[in-house]
One Martini backbone bead per residue (centre of mass of N, CA, C, O) as a GRO file, in nm:
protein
  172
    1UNK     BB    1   9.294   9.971  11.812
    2UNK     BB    2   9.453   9.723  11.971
    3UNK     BB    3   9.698   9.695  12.168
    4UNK     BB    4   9.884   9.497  11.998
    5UNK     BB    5   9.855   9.653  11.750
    6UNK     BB    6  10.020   9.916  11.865
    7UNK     BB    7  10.272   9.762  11.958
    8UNK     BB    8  10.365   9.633  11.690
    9UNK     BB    9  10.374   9.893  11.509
   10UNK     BB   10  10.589  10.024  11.709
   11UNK     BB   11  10.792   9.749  11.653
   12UNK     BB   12  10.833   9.838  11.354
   13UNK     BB   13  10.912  10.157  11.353
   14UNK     BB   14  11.141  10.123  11.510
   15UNK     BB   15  11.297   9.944  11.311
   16UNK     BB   16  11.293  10.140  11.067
   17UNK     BB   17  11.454  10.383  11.198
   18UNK     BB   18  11.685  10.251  11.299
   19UNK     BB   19  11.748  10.188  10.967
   20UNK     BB   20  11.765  10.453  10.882
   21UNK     BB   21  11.921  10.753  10.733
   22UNK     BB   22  11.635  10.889  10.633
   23UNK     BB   23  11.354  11.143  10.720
   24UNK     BB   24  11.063  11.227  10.587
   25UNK     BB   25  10.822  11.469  10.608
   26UNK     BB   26  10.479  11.492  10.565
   27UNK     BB   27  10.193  11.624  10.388
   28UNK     BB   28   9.870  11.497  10.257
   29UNK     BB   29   9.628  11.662  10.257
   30UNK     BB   30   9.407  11.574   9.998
   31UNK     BB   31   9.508  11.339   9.845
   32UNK     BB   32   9.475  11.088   9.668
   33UNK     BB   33   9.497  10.751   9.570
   34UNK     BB   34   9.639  10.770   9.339
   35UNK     BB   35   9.884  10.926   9.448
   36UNK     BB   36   9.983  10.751   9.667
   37UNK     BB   37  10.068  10.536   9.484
   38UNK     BB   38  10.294  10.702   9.327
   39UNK     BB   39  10.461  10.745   9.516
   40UNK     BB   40  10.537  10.462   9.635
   41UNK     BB   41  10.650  10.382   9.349
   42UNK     BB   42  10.868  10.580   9.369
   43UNK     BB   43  11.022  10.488   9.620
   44UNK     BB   44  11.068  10.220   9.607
   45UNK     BB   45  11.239  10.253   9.306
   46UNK     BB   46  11.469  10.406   9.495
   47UNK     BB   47  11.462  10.281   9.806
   48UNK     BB   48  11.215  10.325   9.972
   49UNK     BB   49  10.970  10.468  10.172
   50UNK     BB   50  10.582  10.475  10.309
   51UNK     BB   51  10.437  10.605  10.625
   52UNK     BB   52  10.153  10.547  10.779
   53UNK     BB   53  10.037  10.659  11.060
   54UNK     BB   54  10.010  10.737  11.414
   55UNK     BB   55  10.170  10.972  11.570
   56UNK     BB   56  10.196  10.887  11.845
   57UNK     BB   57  10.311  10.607  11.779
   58UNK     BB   58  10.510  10.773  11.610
   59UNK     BB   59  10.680  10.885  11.903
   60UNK     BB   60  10.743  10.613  12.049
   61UNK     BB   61  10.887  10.507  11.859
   62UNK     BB   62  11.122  10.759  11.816
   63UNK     BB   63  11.257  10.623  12.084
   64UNK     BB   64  11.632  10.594  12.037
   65UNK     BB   65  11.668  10.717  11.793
   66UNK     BB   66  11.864  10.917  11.505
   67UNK     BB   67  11.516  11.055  11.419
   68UNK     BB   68  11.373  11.187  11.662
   69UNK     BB   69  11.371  11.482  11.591
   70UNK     BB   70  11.048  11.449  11.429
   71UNK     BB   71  10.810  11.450  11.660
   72UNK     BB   72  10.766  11.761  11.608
   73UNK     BB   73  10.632  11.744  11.312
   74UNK     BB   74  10.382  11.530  11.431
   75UNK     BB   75  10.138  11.688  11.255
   76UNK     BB   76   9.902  11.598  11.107
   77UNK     BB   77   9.882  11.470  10.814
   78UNK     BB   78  10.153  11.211  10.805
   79UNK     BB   79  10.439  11.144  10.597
   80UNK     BB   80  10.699  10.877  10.626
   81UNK     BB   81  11.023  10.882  10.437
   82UNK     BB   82  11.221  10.626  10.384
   83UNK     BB   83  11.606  10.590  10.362
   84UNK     BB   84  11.957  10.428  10.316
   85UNK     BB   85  11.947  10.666  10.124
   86UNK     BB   86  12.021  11.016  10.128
   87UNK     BB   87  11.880  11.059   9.870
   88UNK     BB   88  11.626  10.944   9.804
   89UNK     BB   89  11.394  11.046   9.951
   90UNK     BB   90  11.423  11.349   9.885
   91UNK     BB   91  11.386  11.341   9.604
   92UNK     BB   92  11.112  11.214   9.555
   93UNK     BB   93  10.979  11.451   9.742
   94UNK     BB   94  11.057  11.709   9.575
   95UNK     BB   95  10.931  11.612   9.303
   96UNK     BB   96  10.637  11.567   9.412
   97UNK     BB   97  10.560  11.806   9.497
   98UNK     BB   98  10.601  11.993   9.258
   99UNK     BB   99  10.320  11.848   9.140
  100UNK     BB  100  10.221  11.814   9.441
  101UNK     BB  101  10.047  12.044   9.690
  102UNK     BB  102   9.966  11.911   9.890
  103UNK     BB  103  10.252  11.837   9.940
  104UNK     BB  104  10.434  11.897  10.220
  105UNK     BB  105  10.745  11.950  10.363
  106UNK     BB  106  10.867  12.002  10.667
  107UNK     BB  107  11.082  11.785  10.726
  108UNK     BB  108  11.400  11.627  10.912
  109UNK     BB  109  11.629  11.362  10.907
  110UNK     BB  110  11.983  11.279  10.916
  111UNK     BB  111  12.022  11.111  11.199
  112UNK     BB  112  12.058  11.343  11.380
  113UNK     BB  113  12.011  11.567  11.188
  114UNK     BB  114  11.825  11.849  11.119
  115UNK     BB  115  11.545  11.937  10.898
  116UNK     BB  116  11.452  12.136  10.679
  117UNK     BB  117  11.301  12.206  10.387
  118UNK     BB  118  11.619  12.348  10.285
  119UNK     BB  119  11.757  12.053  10.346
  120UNK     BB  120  11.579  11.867  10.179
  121UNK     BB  121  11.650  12.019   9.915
  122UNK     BB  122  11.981  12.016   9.936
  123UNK     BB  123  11.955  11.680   9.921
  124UNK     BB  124  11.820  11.641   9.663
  125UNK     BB  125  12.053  11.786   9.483
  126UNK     BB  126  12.236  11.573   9.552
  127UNK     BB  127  12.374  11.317   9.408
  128UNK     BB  128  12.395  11.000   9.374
  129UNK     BB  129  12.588  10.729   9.412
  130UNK     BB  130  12.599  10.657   9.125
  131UNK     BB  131  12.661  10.898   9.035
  132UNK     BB  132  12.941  10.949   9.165
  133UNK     BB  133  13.060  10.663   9.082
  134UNK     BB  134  13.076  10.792   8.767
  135UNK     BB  135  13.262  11.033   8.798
  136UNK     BB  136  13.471  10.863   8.944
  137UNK     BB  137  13.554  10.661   8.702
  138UNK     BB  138  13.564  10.950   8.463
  139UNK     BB  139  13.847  11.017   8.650
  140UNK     BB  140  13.999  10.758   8.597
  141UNK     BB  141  13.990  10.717   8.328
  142UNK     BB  142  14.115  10.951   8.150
  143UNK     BB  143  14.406  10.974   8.208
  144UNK     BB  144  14.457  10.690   8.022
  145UNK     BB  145  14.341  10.803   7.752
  146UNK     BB  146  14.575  11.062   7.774
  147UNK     BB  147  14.820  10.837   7.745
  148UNK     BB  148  14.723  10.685   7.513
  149UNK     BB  149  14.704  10.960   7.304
  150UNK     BB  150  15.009  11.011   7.350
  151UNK     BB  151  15.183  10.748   7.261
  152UNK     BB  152  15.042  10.750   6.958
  153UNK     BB  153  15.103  11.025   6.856
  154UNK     BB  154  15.423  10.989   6.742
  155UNK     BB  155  15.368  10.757   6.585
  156UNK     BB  156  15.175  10.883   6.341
  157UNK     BB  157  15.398  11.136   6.310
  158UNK     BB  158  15.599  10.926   6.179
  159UNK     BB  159  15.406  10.787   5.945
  160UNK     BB  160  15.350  11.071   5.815
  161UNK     BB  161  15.661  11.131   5.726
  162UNK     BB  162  15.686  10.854   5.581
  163UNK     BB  163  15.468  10.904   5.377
  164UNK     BB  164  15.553  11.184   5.272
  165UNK     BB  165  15.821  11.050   5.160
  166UNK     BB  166  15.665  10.815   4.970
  167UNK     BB  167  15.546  11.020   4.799
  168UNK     BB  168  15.779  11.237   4.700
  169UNK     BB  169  15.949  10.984   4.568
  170UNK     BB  170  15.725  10.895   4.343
  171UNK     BB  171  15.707  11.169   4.218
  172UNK     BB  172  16.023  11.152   4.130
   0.00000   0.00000   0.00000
């Protein structure tokens, strides 16, 4: 890779770090090429994104940023996947290793936190913004339509009373 090229790279990566809400490390080494092409679109479809680089290389984007912590991990064949969405890239990869053994997770940055394996599966299991967005919604709807069912209660159970004498009427 010739200088001109590795300092782009450089502030390419340094680009995307600064940018990112969380970076999650992980081994690749085994996977097929058709595997890995599967993570990236799986990555993608959530809003991550998944970079293989030279370690050297990104362990210098990685000075300045809030995911720096992670240029300790950055030993052999690693892919760092990133996502402004903190639950986005530990999703995926979390899931993706456990159909495929050779991706191994190593741990993560998520701000400034760092996180370790342990952090990273348990980052991976809180809903995702939707997810909360929905829940949310969901319990500001609910009080509404139980005001709403029991406005309508009184009135129901009075046609009911009233229909009940008027059958009553009729049958005398």
């Amino acid at each position: 890779m010739e200088r001109a090229a590795k300092k782009q790279a450089i502030e390419d990566l340094n680009g995307v770090f600064k940018a990112t809400g969380v970076a999650i490390v992980a081994h690749y080494s085994g996977l097929t090429v058709a595997q890995m092409q599967t993570l990236r679109k799986q990555m993608k479809q959530a809003g991550a994104s998944v970079k293989v680089s030279k370690n050297r290389l990104a362990k210098i984007a990685l000075e300045g940023t809030d995911v720096a912590a992670i240029g300790s991990l950055l030993k052999g064949p690693t892919v760092i996947a990133t996502s402004d969405d903190p639950i986005a890239a530990p999703k995926v990869a979390v899931e993706f290793a456990k159909t495929n053994e050779q991706f191994v997770i190593l741990g993560g940055s998520m701000g400034k936190t760092v996180l370790d394996t342990n952090g990273v599966k348990a980052l991976a299991s809180l809903p995702s913004l939707d997810e909360l967005r929905g829940k949310l919604v969901g319990l500001l709807v609910a009080p509404a339509t139980k005001i709403a069912q029991l406005t309508n209660a009184p009135a129901a159970k009075v046609a009911r009373v009233v229909q009940a004498y008027a059958s009553k009427g009729e049958a005398a």
